[in-house]
CSV table of N, CA and C in Angstrom, one decimal:
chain,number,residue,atom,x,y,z
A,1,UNK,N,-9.0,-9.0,-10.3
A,1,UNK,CA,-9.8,-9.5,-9.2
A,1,UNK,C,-10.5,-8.3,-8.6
A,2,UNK,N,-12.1,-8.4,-8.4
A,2,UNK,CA,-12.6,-7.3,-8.0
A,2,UNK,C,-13.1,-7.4,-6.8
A,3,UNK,N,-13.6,-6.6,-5.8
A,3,UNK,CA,-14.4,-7.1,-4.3
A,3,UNK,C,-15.6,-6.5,-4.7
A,4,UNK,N,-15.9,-6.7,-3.6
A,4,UNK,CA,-17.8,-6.0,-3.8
A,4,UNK,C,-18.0,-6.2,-2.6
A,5,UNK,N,-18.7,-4.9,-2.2
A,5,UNK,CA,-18.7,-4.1,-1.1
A,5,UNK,C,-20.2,-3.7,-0.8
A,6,UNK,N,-20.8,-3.8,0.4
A,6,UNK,CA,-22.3,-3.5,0.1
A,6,UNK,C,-22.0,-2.0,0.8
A,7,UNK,N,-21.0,-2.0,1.2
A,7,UNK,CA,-20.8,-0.2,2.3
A,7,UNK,C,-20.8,-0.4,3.4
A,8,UNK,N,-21.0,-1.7,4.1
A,8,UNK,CA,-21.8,-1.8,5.7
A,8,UNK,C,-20.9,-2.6,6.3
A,9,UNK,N,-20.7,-3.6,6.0
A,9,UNK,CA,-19.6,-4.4,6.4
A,9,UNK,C,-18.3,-4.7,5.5
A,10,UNK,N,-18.2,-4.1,4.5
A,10,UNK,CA,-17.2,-4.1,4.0
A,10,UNK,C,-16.4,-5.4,3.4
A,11,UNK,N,-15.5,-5.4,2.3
A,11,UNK,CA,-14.6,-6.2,1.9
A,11,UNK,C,-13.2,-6.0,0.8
A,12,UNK,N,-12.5,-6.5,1.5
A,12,UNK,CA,-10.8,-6.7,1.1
A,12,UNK,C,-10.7,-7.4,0.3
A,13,UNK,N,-9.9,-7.5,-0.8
A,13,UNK,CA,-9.9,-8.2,-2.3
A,13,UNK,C,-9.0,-9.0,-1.4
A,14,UNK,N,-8.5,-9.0,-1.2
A,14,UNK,CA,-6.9,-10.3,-0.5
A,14,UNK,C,-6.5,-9.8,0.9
A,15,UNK,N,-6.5,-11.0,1.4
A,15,UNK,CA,-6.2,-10.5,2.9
A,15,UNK,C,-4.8,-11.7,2.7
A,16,UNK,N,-3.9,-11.8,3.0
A,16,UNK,CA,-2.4,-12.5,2.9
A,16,UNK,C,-2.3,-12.6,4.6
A,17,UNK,N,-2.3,-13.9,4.6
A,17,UNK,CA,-1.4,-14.1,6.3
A,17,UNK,C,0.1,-15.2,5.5
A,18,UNK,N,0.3,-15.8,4.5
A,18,UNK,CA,1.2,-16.4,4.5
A,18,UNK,C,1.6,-15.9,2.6
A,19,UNK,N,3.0,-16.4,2.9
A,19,UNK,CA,4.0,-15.3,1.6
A,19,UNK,C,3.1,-16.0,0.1
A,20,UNK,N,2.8,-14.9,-0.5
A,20,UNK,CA,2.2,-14.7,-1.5
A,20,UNK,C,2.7,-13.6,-2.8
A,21,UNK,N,2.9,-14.3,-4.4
A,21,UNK,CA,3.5,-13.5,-5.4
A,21,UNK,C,2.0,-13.1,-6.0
A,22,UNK,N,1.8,-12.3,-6.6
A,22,UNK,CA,0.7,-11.6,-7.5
A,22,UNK,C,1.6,-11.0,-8.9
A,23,UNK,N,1.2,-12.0,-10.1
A,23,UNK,CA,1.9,-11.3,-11.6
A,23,UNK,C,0.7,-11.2,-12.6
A,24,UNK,N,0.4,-10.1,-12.7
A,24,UNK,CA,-0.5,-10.0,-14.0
A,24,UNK,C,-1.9,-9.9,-13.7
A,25,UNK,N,-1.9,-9.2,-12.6
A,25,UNK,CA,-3.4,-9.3,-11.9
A,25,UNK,C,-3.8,-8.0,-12.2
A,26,UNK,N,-5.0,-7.3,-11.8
A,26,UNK,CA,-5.9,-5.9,-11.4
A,26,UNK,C,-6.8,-6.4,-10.2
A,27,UNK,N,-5.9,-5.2,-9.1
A,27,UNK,CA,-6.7,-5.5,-7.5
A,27,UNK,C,-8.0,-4.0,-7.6
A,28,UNK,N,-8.9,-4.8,-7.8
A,28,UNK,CA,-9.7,-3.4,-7.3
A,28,UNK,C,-11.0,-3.3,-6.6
A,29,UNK,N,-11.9,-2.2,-6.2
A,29,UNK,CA,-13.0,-2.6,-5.7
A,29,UNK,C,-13.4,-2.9,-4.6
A,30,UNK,N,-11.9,-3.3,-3.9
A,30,UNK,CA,-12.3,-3.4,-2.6
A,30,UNK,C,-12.6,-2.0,-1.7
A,31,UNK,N,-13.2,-2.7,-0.6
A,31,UNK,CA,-13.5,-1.2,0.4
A,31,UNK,C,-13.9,-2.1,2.1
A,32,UNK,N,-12.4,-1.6,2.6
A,32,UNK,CA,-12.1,-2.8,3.4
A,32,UNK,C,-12.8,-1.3,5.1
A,33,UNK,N,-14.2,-1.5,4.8
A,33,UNK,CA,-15.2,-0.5,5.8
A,33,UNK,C,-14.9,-1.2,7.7
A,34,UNK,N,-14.4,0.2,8.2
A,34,UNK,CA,-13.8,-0.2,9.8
A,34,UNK,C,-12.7,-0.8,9.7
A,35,UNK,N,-11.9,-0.8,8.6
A,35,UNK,CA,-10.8,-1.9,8.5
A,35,UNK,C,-9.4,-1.4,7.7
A,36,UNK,N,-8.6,-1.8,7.6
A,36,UNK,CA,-7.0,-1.9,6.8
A,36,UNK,C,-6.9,-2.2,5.1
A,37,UNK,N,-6.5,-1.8,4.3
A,37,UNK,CA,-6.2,-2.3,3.4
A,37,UNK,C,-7.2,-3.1,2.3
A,38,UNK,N,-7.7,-1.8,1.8
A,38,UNK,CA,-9.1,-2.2,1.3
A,38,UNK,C,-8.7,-3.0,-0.6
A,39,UNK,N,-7.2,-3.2,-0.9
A,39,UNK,CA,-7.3,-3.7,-1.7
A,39,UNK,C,-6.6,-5.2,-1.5
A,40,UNK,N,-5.5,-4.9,-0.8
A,40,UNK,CA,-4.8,-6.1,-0.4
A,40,UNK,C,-4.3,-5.4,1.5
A,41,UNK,N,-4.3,-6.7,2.0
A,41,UNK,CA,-4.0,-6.7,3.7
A,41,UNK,C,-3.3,-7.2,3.6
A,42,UNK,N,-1.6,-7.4,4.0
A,42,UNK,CA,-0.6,-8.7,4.6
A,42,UNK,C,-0.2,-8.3,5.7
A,43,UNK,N,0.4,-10.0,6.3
A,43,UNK,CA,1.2,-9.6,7.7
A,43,UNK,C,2.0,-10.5,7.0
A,44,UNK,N,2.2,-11.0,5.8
A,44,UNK,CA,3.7,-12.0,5.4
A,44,UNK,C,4.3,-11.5,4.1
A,45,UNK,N,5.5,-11.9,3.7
A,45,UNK,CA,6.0,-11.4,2.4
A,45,UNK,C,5.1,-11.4,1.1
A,46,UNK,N,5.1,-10.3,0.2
A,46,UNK,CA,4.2,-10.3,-0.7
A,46,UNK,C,4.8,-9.5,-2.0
A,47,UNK,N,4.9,-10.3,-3.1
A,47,UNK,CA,5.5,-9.1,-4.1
A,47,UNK,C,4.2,-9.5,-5.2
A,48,UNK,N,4.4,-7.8,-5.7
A,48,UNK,CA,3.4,-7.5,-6.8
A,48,UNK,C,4.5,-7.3,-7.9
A,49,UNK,N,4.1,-8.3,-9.0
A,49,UNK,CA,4.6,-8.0,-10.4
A,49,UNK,C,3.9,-7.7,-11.4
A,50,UNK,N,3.8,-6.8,-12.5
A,50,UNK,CA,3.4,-6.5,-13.6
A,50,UNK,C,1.5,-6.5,-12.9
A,51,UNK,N,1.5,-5.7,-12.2
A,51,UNK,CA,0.0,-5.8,-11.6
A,51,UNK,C,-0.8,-4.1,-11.5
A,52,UNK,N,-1.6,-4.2,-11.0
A,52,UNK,CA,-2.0,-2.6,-10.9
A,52,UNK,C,-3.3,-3.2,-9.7
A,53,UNK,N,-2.8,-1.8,-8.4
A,53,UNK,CA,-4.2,-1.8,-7.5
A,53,UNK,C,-4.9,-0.9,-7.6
A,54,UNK,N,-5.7,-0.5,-8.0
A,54,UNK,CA,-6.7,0.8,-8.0
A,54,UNK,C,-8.0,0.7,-8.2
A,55,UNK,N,-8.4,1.9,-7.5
A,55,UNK,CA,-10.1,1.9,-7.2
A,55,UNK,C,-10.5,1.4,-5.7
A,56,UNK,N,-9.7,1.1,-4.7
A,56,UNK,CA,-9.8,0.0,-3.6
A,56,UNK,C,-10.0,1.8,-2.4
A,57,UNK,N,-10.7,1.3,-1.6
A,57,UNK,CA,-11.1,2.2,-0.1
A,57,UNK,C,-10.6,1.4,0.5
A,58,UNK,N,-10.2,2.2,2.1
A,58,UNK,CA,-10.5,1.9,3.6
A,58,UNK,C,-10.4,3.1,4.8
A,59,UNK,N,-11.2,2.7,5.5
A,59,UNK,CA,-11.7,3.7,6.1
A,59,UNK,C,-10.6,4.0,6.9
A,60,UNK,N,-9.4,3.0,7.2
A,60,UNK,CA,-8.4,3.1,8.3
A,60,UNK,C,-7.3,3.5,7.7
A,61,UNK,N,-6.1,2.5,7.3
A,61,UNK,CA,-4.9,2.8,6.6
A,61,UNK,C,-4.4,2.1,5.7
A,62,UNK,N,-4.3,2.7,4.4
A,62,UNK,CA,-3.8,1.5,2.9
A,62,UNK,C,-4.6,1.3,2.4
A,63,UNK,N,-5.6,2.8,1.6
A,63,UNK,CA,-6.5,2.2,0.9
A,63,UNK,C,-6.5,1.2,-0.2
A,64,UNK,N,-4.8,1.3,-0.9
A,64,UNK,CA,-4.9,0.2,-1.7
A,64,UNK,C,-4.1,-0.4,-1.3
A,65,UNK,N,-2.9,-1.0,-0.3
A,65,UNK,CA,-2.5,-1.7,0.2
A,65,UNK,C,-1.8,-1.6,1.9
A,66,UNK,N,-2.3,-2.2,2.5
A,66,UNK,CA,-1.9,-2.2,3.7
A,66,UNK,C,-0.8,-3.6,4.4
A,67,UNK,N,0.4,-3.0,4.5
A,67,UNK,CA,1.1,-3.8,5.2
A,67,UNK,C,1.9,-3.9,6.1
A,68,UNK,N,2.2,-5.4,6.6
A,68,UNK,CA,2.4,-5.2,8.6
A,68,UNK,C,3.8,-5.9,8.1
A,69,UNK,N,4.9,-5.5,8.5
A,69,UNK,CA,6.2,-6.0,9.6
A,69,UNK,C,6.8,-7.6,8.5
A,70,UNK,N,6.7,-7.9,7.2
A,70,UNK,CA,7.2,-8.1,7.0
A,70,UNK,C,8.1,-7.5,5.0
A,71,UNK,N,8.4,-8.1,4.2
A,71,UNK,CA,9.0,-7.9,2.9
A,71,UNK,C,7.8,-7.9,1.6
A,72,UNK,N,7.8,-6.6,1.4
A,72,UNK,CA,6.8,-6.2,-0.1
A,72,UNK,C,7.5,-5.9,-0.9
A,73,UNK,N,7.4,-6.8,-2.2
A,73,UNK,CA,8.1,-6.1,-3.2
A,73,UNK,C,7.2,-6.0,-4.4
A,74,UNK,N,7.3,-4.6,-4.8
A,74,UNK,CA,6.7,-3.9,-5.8
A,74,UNK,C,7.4,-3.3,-7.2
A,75,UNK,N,7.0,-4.6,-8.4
A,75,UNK,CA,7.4,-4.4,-9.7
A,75,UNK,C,6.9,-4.1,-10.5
A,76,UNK,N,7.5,-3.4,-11.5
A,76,UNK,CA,6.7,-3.3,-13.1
A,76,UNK,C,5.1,-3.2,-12.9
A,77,UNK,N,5.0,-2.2,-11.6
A,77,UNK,CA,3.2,-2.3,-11.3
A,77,UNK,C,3.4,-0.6,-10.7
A,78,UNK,N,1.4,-0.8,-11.0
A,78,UNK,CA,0.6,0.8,-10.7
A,78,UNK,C,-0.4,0.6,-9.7
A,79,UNK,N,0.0,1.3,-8.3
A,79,UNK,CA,-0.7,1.9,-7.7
A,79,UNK,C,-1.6,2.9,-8.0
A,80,UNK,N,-2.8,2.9,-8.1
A,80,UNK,CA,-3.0,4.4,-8.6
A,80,UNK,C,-5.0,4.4,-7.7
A,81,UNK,N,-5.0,5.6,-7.2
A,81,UNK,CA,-6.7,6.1,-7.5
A,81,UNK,C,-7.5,5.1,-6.2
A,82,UNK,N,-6.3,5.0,-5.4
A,82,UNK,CA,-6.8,4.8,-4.0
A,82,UNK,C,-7.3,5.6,-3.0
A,83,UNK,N,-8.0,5.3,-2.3
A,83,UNK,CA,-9.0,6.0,-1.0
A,83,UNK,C,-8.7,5.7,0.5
A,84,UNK,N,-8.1,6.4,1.2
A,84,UNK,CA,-7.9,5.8,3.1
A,84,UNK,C,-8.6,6.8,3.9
A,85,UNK,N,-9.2,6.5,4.3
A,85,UNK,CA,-9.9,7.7,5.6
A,85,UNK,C,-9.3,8.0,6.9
A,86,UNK,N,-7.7,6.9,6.9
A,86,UNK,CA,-7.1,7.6,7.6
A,86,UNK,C,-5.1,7.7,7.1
A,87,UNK,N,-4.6,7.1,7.4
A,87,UNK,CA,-3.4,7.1,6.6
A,87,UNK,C,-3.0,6.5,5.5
A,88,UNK,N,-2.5,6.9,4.4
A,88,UNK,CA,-1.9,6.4,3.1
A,88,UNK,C,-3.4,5.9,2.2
A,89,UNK,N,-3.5,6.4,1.5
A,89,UNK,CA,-4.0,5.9,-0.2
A,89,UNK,C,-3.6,4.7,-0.4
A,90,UNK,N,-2.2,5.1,-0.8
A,90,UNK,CA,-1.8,3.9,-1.7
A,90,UNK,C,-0.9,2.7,-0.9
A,91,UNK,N,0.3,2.8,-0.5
A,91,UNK,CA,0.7,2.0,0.6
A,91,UNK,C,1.2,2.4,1.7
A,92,UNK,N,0.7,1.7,2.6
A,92,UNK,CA,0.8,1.6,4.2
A,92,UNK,C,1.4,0.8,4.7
A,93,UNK,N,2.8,1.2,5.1
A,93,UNK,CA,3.5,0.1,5.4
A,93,UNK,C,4.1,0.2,7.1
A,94,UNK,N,3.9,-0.7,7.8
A,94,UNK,CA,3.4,-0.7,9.3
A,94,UNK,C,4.3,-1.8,10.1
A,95,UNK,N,5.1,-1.1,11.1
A,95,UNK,CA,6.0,-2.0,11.8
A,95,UNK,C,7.3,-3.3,11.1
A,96,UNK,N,8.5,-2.2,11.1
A,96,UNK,CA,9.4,-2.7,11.1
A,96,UNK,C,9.4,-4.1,9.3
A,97,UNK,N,8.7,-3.3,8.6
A,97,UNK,CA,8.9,-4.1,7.5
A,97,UNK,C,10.1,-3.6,6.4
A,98,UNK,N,9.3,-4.3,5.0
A,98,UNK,CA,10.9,-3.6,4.3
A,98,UNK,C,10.4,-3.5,3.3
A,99,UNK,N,10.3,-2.3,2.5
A,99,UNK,CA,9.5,-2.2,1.0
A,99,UNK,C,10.5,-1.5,-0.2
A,100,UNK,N,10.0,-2.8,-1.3
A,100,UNK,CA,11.2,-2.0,-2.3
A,100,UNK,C,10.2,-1.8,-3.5
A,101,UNK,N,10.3,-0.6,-4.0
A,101,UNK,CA,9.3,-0.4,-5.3
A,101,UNK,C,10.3,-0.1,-6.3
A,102,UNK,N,10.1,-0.8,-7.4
A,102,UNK,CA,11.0,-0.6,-8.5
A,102,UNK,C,10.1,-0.6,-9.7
A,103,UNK,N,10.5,0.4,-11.0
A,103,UNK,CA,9.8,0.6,-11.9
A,103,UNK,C,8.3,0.8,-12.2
A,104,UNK,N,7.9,1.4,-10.8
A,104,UNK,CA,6.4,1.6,-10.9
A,104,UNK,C,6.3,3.1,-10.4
A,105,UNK,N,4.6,3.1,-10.8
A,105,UNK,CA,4.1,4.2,-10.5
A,105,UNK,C,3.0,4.3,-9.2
A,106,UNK,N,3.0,5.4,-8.8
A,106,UNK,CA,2.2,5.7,-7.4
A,106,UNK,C,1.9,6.8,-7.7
A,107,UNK,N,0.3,6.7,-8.0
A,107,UNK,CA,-0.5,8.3,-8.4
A,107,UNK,C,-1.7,8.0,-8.1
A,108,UNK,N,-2.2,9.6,-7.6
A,108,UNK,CA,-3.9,9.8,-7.7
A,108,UNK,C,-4.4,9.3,-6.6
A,109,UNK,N,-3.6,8.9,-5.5
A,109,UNK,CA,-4.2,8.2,-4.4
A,109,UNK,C,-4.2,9.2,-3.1
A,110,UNK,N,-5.0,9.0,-2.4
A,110,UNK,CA,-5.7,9.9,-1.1
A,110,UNK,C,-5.7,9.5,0.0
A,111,UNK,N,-5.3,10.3,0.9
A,111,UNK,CA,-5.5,9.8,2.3
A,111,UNK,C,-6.0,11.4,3.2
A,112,UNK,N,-6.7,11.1,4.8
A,112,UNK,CA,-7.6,12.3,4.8
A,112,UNK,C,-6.3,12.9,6.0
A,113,UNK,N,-5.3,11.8,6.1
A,113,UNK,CA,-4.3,12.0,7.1
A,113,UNK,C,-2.7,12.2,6.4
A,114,UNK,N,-2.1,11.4,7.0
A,114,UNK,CA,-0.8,11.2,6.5
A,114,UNK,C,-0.4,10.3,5.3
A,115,UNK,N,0.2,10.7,4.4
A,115,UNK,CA,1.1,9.2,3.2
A,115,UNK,C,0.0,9.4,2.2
A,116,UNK,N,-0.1,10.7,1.2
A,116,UNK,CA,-1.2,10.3,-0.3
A,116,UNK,C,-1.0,9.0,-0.8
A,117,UNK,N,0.4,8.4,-1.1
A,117,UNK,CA,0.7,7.9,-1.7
A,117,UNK,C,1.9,6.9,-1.1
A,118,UNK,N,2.8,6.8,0.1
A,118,UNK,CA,2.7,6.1,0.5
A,118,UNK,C,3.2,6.4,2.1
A,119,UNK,N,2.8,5.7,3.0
A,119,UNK,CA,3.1,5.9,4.5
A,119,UNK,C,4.1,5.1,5.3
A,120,UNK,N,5.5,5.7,5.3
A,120,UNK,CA,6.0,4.4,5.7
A,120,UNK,C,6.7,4.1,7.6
A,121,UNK,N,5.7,3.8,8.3
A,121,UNK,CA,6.1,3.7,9.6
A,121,UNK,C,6.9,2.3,10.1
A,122,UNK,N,7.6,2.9,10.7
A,122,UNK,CA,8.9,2.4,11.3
A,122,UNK,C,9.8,1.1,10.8
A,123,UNK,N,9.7,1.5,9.1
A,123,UNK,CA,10.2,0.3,8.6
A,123,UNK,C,11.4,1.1,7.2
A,124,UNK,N,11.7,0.1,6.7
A,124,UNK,CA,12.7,0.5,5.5
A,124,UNK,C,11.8,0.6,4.2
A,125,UNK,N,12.5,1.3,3.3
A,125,UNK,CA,11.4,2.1,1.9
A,125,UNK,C,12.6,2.4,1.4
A,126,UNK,N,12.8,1.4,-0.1
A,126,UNK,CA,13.3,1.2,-1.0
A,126,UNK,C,12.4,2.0,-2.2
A,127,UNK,N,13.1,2.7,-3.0
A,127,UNK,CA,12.4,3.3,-4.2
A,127,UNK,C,13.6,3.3,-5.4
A,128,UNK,N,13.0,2.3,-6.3
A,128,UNK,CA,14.2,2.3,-7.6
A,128,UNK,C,13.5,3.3,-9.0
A,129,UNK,N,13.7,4.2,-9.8
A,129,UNK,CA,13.4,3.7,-11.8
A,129,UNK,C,11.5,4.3,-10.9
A,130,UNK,N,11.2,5.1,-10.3
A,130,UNK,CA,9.7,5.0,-10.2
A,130,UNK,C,9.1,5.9,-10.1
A,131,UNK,N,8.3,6.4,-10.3
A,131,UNK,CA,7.4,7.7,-10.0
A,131,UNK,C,6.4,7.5,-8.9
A,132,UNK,N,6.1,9.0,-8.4
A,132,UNK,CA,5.1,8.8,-7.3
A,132,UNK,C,4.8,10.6,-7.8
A,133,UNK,N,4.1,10.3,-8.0
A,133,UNK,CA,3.1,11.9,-8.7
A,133,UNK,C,2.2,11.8,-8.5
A,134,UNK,N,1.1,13.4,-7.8
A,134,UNK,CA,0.0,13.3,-8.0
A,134,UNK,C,-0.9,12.7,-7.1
A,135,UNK,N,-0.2,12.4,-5.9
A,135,UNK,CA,-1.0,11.9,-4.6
A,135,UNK,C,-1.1,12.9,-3.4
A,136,UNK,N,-2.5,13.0,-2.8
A,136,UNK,CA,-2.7,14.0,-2.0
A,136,UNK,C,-2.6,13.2,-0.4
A,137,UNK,N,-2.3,13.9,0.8
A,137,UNK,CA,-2.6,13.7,1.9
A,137,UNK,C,-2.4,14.9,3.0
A,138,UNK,N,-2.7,14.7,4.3
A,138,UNK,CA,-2.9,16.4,5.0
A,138,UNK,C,-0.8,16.6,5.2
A,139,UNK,N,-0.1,15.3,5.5
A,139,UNK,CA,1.3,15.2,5.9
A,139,UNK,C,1.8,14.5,4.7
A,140,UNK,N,2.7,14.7,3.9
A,140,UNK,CA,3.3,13.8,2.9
A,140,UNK,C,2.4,13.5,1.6
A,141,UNK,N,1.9,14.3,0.9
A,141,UNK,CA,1.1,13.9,-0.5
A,141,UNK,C,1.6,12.4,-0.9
A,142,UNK,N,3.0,13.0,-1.2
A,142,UNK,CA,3.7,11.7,-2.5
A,142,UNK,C,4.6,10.2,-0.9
A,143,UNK,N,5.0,11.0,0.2
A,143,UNK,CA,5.6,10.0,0.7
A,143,UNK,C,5.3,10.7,2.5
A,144,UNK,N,5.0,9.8,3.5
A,144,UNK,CA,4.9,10.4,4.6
A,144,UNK,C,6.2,9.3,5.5
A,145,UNK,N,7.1,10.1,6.1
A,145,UNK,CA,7.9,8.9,7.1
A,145,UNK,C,8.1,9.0,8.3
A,146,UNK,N,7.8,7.9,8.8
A,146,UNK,CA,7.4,8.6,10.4
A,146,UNK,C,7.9,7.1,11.1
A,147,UNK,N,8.3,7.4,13.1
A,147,UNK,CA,8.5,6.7,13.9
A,147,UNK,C,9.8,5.2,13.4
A,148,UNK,N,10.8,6.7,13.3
A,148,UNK,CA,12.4,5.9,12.8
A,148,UNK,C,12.5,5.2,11.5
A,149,UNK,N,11.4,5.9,10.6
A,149,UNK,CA,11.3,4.7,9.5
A,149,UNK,C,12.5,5.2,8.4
A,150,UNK,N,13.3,4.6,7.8
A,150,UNK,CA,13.9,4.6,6.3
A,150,UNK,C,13.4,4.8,5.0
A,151,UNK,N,13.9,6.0,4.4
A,151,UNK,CA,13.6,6.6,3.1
A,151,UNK,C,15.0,6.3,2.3
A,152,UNK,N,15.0,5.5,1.1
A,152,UNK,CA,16.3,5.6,0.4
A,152,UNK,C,15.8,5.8,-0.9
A,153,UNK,N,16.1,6.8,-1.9
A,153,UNK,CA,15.5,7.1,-3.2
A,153,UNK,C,16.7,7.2,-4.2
């Protein structure tokens, strides 16, 4: 699935307000400009299986995925080669949610603030079997945690 983006007003490959599975996809292209989560946006449960998000911008937080306050689960999939202009590259995970990554990878993704690779505010972060290499940011290249949030590796 690709977005297309003219630079000006911007666009988000998936924006998720209600629980949504993704198996076998490629998120890219998006560039979610003045905005969140330039490859995928949720505020409801969302698991990614056997997928990969990469190539995706945003100018705010999560250039390749940005998520609010509820359950992400992340399988047999690659993050990789995301862009945020301000917190997390790769995922952004935002108020009291719960994220489990299991057998993936998290690389190559950028942020010009906190979380290269992923950012996880004031929620729970599950990490199983996974790599996270290779992600830059000014606080936390590979993992930034902040405002009471949970790290279990």
């Amino acid at each position: 699935i690709r977005g297309n983006s003219d630079n000006t007003t911007g666009f988000r490959v998936i924006n998720a307000t209600a629980p949504l599975i993704i198996d076998g996809a490629t998120i890219t292209g998006g560039n979610a400009v003045g905005g969140n989560g330039g490859g995928i946006r949720s505020t409801s449960d969302l698991t990614l299986l056997n997928s990969i998000v990469s190539g995706n911008k945003s100018s705010n937080n999560g250039g390749g995925i940005q998520f609010r306050g509820a359950e992400l689960n992340v399988i047999d999939s690659v993050i990789a080669n995301n862009e945020s202009g301000r917190k997390c590259g790769g995922i952004h995970q935002e108020i009291d949610g719960e994220v489990r990554i299991k057998n993936s990878t998290i690389s190559g993704n950028i942020a010009i603030n906190d979380g290269g690779g992923i950012n996880n505010e004031e929620g729970t972060l599950f990490i199983f079997d996974s790599t996270i290499s290779n992600n830059t940011g000014l606080k936390g290249g590979g993992i930034q945690n902040e405002m009471d949030g949970f790290v279990f590796l």
